[in-house]
PDB file of C-alpha atoms in Angstrom:
ATOM      1  CA  MET P   9     -22.504  27.939  13.249  1.00  0.00           C
ATOM      2  CA  GLY P  10     -20.462  30.102  14.777  1.00  0.00           C
ATOM      3  CA  VAL P  11     -20.930  31.857  17.881  1.00  0.00           C
ATOM      4  CA  ALA P  12     -22.175  35.635  17.702  1.00  0.00           C
ATOM      5  CA  SER P  13     -19.560  38.438  19.157  1.00  0.00           C
ATOM      6  CA  SER P  14     -22.029  39.575  21.551  1.00  0.00           C
ATOM      7  CA  ASP P  15     -22.807  36.123  22.750  1.00  0.00           C
ATOM      8  CA  LYS P  16     -18.679  36.354  23.244  1.00  0.00           C
ATOM      9  CA  ALA P  17     -18.914  39.532  25.197  1.00  0.00           C
ATOM     10  CA  VAL P  18     -21.482  38.080  27.593  1.00  0.00           C
ATOM     11  CA  VAL P  19     -19.617  34.899  28.218  1.00  0.00           C
ATOM     12  CA  ALA P  20     -16.407  36.726  29.036  1.00  0.00           C
ATOM     13  CA  LEU P  21     -17.789  39.026  31.414  1.00  0.00           C
ATOM     14  CA  MET P  22     -19.319  36.007  33.421  1.00  0.00           C
ATOM     15  CA  GLY P  23     -15.795  34.671  33.448  1.00  0.00           C
ATOM     16  CA  LEU P  24     -14.469  37.910  34.683  1.00  0.00           C
ATOM     17  CA  ALA P  25     -17.601  38.129  37.359  1.00  0.00           C
ATOM     18  CA  ALA P  26     -16.546  34.062  38.533  1.00  0.00           C
ATOM     19  CA  ALA P  27     -12.519  35.381  38.853  1.00  0.00           C
ATOM     20  CA  ILE P  28     -13.599  38.463  40.495  1.00  0.00           C
ATOM     21  CA  PHE P  29     -15.470  36.678  42.767  1.00  0.00           C
ATOM     22  CA  ILE P  30     -13.322  34.100  43.907  1.00  0.00           C
ATOM     23  CA  ILE P  31     -10.794  36.318  44.206  1.00  0.00           C
ATOM     24  CA  TYR P  32     -12.757  38.662  46.627  1.00  0.00           C
ATOM     25  CA  ARG P  33     -13.732  35.371  48.759  1.00  0.00           C
ATOM     26  CA  ILE P  34     -10.008  34.513  49.152  1.00  0.00           C
ATOM     27  CA  TYR P  35      -9.160  37.785  50.334  1.00  0.00           C
ATOM     28  CA  VAL P  36     -11.765  37.227  52.515  1.00  0.00           C
ATOM     29  CA  TRP P  37     -10.965  34.229  53.903  1.00  0.00           C
ATOM     30  CA  LEU P  38      -6.899  35.386  54.223  1.00  0.00           C
ATOM     31  CA  GLN P  39      -8.586  38.353  56.074  1.00  0.00           C
ATOM     32  CA  SER P  40     -10.240  35.739  58.838  1.00  0.00           C
ATOM     33  CA  SER P  41      -7.105  34.212  59.515  1.00  0.00           C
ATOM     34  CA  PRO P  42      -5.881  34.104  63.401  1.00  0.00           C
ATOM     35  CA  ARG P  43      -3.687  36.612  62.229  1.00  0.00           C
ATOM     36  CA  SER P  44      -6.181  39.376  60.959  1.00  0.00           C
ATOM     37  CA  PHE P  45      -8.280  38.549  64.077  1.00  0.00           C
ATOM     38  CA  ILE P  46      -5.324  39.552  66.065  1.00  0.00           C
ATOM     39  CA  ARG P  47      -4.702  42.334  64.088  1.00  0.00           C
ATOM     40  CA  ASP P  48      -8.467  43.268  64.467  1.00  0.00           C
ATOM     41  CA  ARG P  49      -8.466  42.810  68.516  1.00  0.00           C
ATOM     42  CA  VAL P  50      -5.135  44.042  69.152  1.00  0.00           C
ATOM     43  CA  PRO P  51      -3.349  47.189  67.792  1.00  0.00           C
ATOM     44  CA  LEU P  52      -0.384  45.969  66.989  1.00  0.00           C
ATOM     45  CA  ASN P  53       2.704  47.690  67.007  1.00  0.00           C
ATOM     46  CA  LYS P  54       5.768  46.986  64.615  1.00  0.00           C
ATOM     47  CA  MET P  55       8.287  48.152  65.862  1.00  0.00           C
ATOM     48  CA  ILE P  56       9.606  45.374  68.392  1.00  0.00           C
ATOM     49  CA  GLN P  57      12.437  46.586  70.394  1.00  0.00           C
ATOM     50  CA  PRO P  58      15.188  43.706  70.691  1.00  0.00           C
ATOM     51  CA  HIS P  59      15.739  41.866  74.659  1.00  0.00           C
ATOM     52  CA  PRO P  60      17.062  38.880  75.485  1.00  0.00           C
ATOM     53  CA  SER P  61      13.313  37.571  76.334  1.00  0.00           C
ATOM     54  CA  ILE P  62      12.732  37.257  73.071  1.00  0.00           C
ATOM     55  CA  ARG P  63      14.818  35.174  72.800  1.00  0.00           C
ATOM     56  CA  LEU P  64      13.549  33.304  75.364  1.00  0.00           C
ATOM     57  CA  LEU P  65      10.048  33.566  73.780  1.00  0.00           C
ATOM     58  CA  GLU P  66      10.849  32.089  70.349  1.00  0.00           C
ATOM     59  CA  ASP P  67      12.658  28.959  72.292  1.00  0.00           C
ATOM     60  CA  ALA P  68       9.247  28.075  74.115  1.00  0.00           C
ATOM     61  CA  GLY P  69       7.578  28.127  70.822  1.00  0.00           C
ATOM     62  CA  TYR P  70       6.476  31.679  70.282  1.00  0.00           C
ATOM     63  CA  GLU P  71       6.158  34.214  67.730  1.00  0.00           C
ATOM     64  CA  VAL P  72       6.516  38.011  68.645  1.00  0.00           C
ATOM     65  CA  VAL P  73       4.251  39.803  66.298  1.00  0.00           C
ATOM     66  CA  GLY P  74       3.943  43.016  68.485  1.00  0.00           C
ATOM     67  CA  GLY P  75       6.285  45.243  70.545  1.00  0.00           C
ATOM     68  CA  LYS P  76       5.477  47.931  73.175  1.00  0.00           C
ATOM     69  CA  LEU P  77       1.601  48.945  73.598  1.00  0.00           C
ATOM     70  CA  LYS P  78       0.398  51.801  75.715  1.00  0.00           C
ATOM     71  CA  ILE P  79      -3.017  52.043  76.572  1.00  0.00           C
ATOM     72  CA  PRO P  80      -4.375  55.252  78.081  1.00  0.00           C
ATOM     73  CA  LEU P  81      -6.937  54.770  80.679  1.00  0.00           C
ATOM     74  CA  ALA P  82      -8.963  58.076  81.645  1.00  0.00           C
ATOM     75  CA  PHE P  83     -11.336  58.117  84.608  1.00  0.00           C
ATOM     76  CA  GLN P  84     -13.894  60.445  86.482  1.00  0.00           C
ATOM     77  CA  VAL P  85     -13.383  61.087  89.364  1.00  0.00           C
ATOM     78  CA  ASP P  86     -16.229  63.191  91.364  1.00  0.00           C
ATOM     79  CA  GLY P  87     -15.974  65.202  88.016  1.00  0.00           C
ATOM     80  CA  ALA P  88     -12.346  65.146  87.994  1.00  0.00           C
ATOM     81  CA  PRO P  89     -10.418  63.892  85.631  1.00  0.00           C
ATOM     82  CA  MET P  90      -7.638  61.468  86.271  1.00  0.00           C
ATOM     83  CA  TYR P  91      -5.570  59.350  83.844  1.00  0.00           C
ATOM     84  CA  SER P  92      -3.254  56.616  83.810  1.00  0.00           C
ATOM     85  CA  ARG P  93      -2.045  53.771  81.326  1.00  0.00           C
ATOM     86  CA  LEU P  94      -1.516  50.329  81.149  1.00  0.00           C
ATOM     87  CA  PHE P  95       1.845  48.288  79.217  1.00  0.00           C
ATOM     88  CA  ILE P  96       1.818  45.454  77.275  1.00  0.00           C
ATOM     89  CA  ASP P  97       5.572  44.766  76.307  1.00  0.00           C
ATOM     90  CA  TYR P  98       5.030  42.302  73.755  1.00  0.00           C
ATOM     91  CA  VAL P  99       2.433  40.214  71.702  1.00  0.00           C
ATOM     92  CA  ALA P 100       2.927  36.979  70.764  1.00  0.00           C
ATOM     93  CA  VAL P 101       1.395  34.064  69.076  1.00  0.00           C
ATOM     94  CA  LYS P 102       1.370  30.500  69.358  1.00  0.00           C
ATOM     95  CA  ASP P 103       0.396  27.901  66.769  1.00  0.00           C
ATOM     96  CA  GLU P 104      -1.039  30.959  64.489  1.00  0.00           C
ATOM     97  CA  GLU P 105      -4.283  30.595  66.311  1.00  0.00           C
ATOM     98  CA  ARG P 106      -3.742  31.743  70.072  1.00  0.00           C
ATOM     99  CA  PHE P 107      -2.592  35.098  71.320  1.00  0.00           C
ATOM    100  CA  TYR P 108      -0.519  36.458  74.171  1.00  0.00           C
ATOM    101  CA  LEU P 109      -0.004  39.576  75.697  1.00  0.00           C
ATOM    102  CA  VAL P 110       4.051  39.841  76.898  1.00  0.00           C
ATOM    103  CA  ILE P 111       4.256  41.498  80.442  1.00  0.00           C
ATOM    104  CA  LEU P 112       8.337  41.426  81.038  1.00  0.00           C
ATOM    105  CA  SER P 113       9.068  42.092  85.109  1.00  0.00           C
ATOM    106  CA  ARG P 114      10.120  45.025  86.434  1.00  0.00           C
ATOM    107  CA  PRO P 115      12.357  45.760  89.812  1.00  0.00           C
ATOM    108  CA  ARG P 116       9.786  48.184  91.546  1.00  0.00           C
ATOM    109  CA  LYS P 117       6.572  45.755  90.515  1.00  0.00           C
ATOM    110  CA  GLU P 118       6.938  42.329  91.255  1.00  0.00           C
ATOM    111  CA  LEU P 119       4.179  40.463  89.771  1.00  0.00           C
ATOM    112  CA  GLU P 120       2.819  38.084  93.171  1.00  0.00           C
ATOM    113  CA  PHE P 121       1.827  34.906  92.281  1.00  0.00           C
ATOM    114  CA  THR P 122      -1.485  34.584  94.802  1.00  0.00           C
ATOM    115  CA  GLY P 123      -4.649  34.273  93.662  1.00  0.00           C
ATOM    116  CA  SER P 124      -5.041  37.942  94.636  1.00  0.00           C
ATOM    117  CA  GLY P 125      -1.936  39.260  93.157  1.00  0.00           C
ATOM    118  CA  LEU P 126      -2.575  38.014  89.840  1.00  0.00           C
ATOM    119  CA  ARG P 127      -6.111  39.079  89.682  1.00  0.00           C
ATOM    120  CA  ASP P 128      -5.198  42.769  90.988  1.00  0.00           C
ATOM    121  CA  THR P 129      -2.456  42.720  88.241  1.00  0.00           C
ATOM    122  CA  LEU P 130      -3.600  41.197  85.238  1.00  0.00           C
ATOM    123  CA  LEU P 131      -7.567  41.605  85.644  1.00  0.00           C
ATOM    124  CA  PRO P 132      -7.089  44.485  83.687  1.00  0.00           C
ATOM    125  CA  TYR P 133      -6.011  42.793  80.280  1.00  0.00           C
ATOM    126  CA  LEU P 134      -7.959  39.915  80.588  1.00  0.00           C
ATOM    127  CA  LEU P 135     -11.485  42.914  80.479  1.00  0.00           C
ATOM    128  CA  ILE P 136      -9.405  44.958  77.639  1.00  0.00           C
ATOM    129  CA  TYR P 137      -8.585  42.091  75.300  1.00  0.00           C
ATOM    130  CA  PRO P 138     -10.974  38.986  76.715  1.00  0.00           C
ATOM    131  CA  ASP P 139      -9.891  36.911  73.216  1.00  0.00           C
ATOM    132  CA  CYS P 140      -6.560  36.835  74.136  1.00  0.00           C
ATOM    133  CA  SER P 141      -5.301  33.091  75.368  1.00  0.00           C
ATOM    134  CA  GLY P 142      -3.101  34.673  78.372  1.00  0.00           C
ATOM    135  CA  VAL P 143      -0.577  36.915  79.446  1.00  0.00           C
ATOM    136  CA  LEU P 144       2.973  35.419  79.082  1.00  0.00           C
ATOM    137  CA  TYR P 145       4.985  36.717  81.863  1.00  0.00           C
ATOM    138  CA  VAL P 146       8.396  37.473  81.793  1.00  0.00           C
ATOM    139  CA  ASP P 147      11.190  37.074  84.687  1.00  0.00           C
ATOM    140  CA  THR P 148      13.846  38.997  83.351  1.00  0.00           C
ATOM    141  CA  VAL P 149      16.438  38.395  86.412  1.00  0.00           C
ATOM    142  CA  ASN P 150      15.890  34.609  86.317  1.00  0.00           C
ATOM    143  CA  SER P 151      15.226  34.778  81.956  1.00  0.00           C
ATOM    144  CA  ARG P 152      12.260  32.435  83.067  1.00  0.00           C
ATOM    145  CA  LEU P 153       9.034  32.190  81.402  1.00  0.00           C
ATOM    146  CA  HIS P 154       5.313  32.281  82.880  1.00  0.00           C
ATOM    147  CA  VAL P 155       2.170  31.177  80.987  1.00  0.00           C
ATOM    148  CA  ILE P 156      -1.148  32.319  82.660  1.00  0.00           C
ATOM    149  CA  GLU P 157      -3.970  31.471  80.812  1.00  0.00           C
ATOM    150  CA  PHE P 158      -7.315  33.056  82.551  1.00  0.00           C
ATOM    151  CA  GLY P 159     -10.132  31.037  83.535  1.00  0.00           C
ATOM    152  CA  ARG P 160     -12.738  31.372  85.612  1.00  0.00           C
ATOM    153  CA  ASP P 161     -13.859  29.657  88.614  1.00  0.00           C
ATOM    154  CA  ASP P 162     -17.375  27.944  88.463  1.00  0.00           C
ATOM    155  CA  GLY P 163     -17.373  27.610  92.436  1.00  0.00           C
ATOM    156  CA  GLU P 164     -17.192  24.012  92.197  1.00  0.00           C
ATOM    157  CA  SER P 165     -13.558  23.812  92.964  1.00  0.00           C
ATOM    158  CA  GLY P 166     -11.683  23.875  96.684  1.00  0.00           C
TER     159      GLY P 166
END
């Protein structure tokens, strides 16, 4: 006894629906990867300007995935608008799951390696991108990489 053509059509539609569902689930799974997490949280600039610091980052195990970002800031002070910007030189990834904001040293704006100096300079980045693993500060003069990871003091230390 043969199968009616309407039964074949129903089975074919069920198979097609199952295939579409599986493809959709794979797509959703791929979008939840760390790479897409970065894309959703940090606007990546695909144009990466060459710089010797990129080689330093790659030698340390980081992959540069984004170029220079300019973050516009606006303030209202007593009703008067004021504007400023923050700059991120690169965005880098390590181990496909941790992303870092990269800041290159500048001769006129040295980073002070004290608790208050790090706070004053890096706190805006933590507030804007709280899910980042930290900041990679590249000392361009000495070709040295400083990994600065954010944490909170629970009041129990020193």
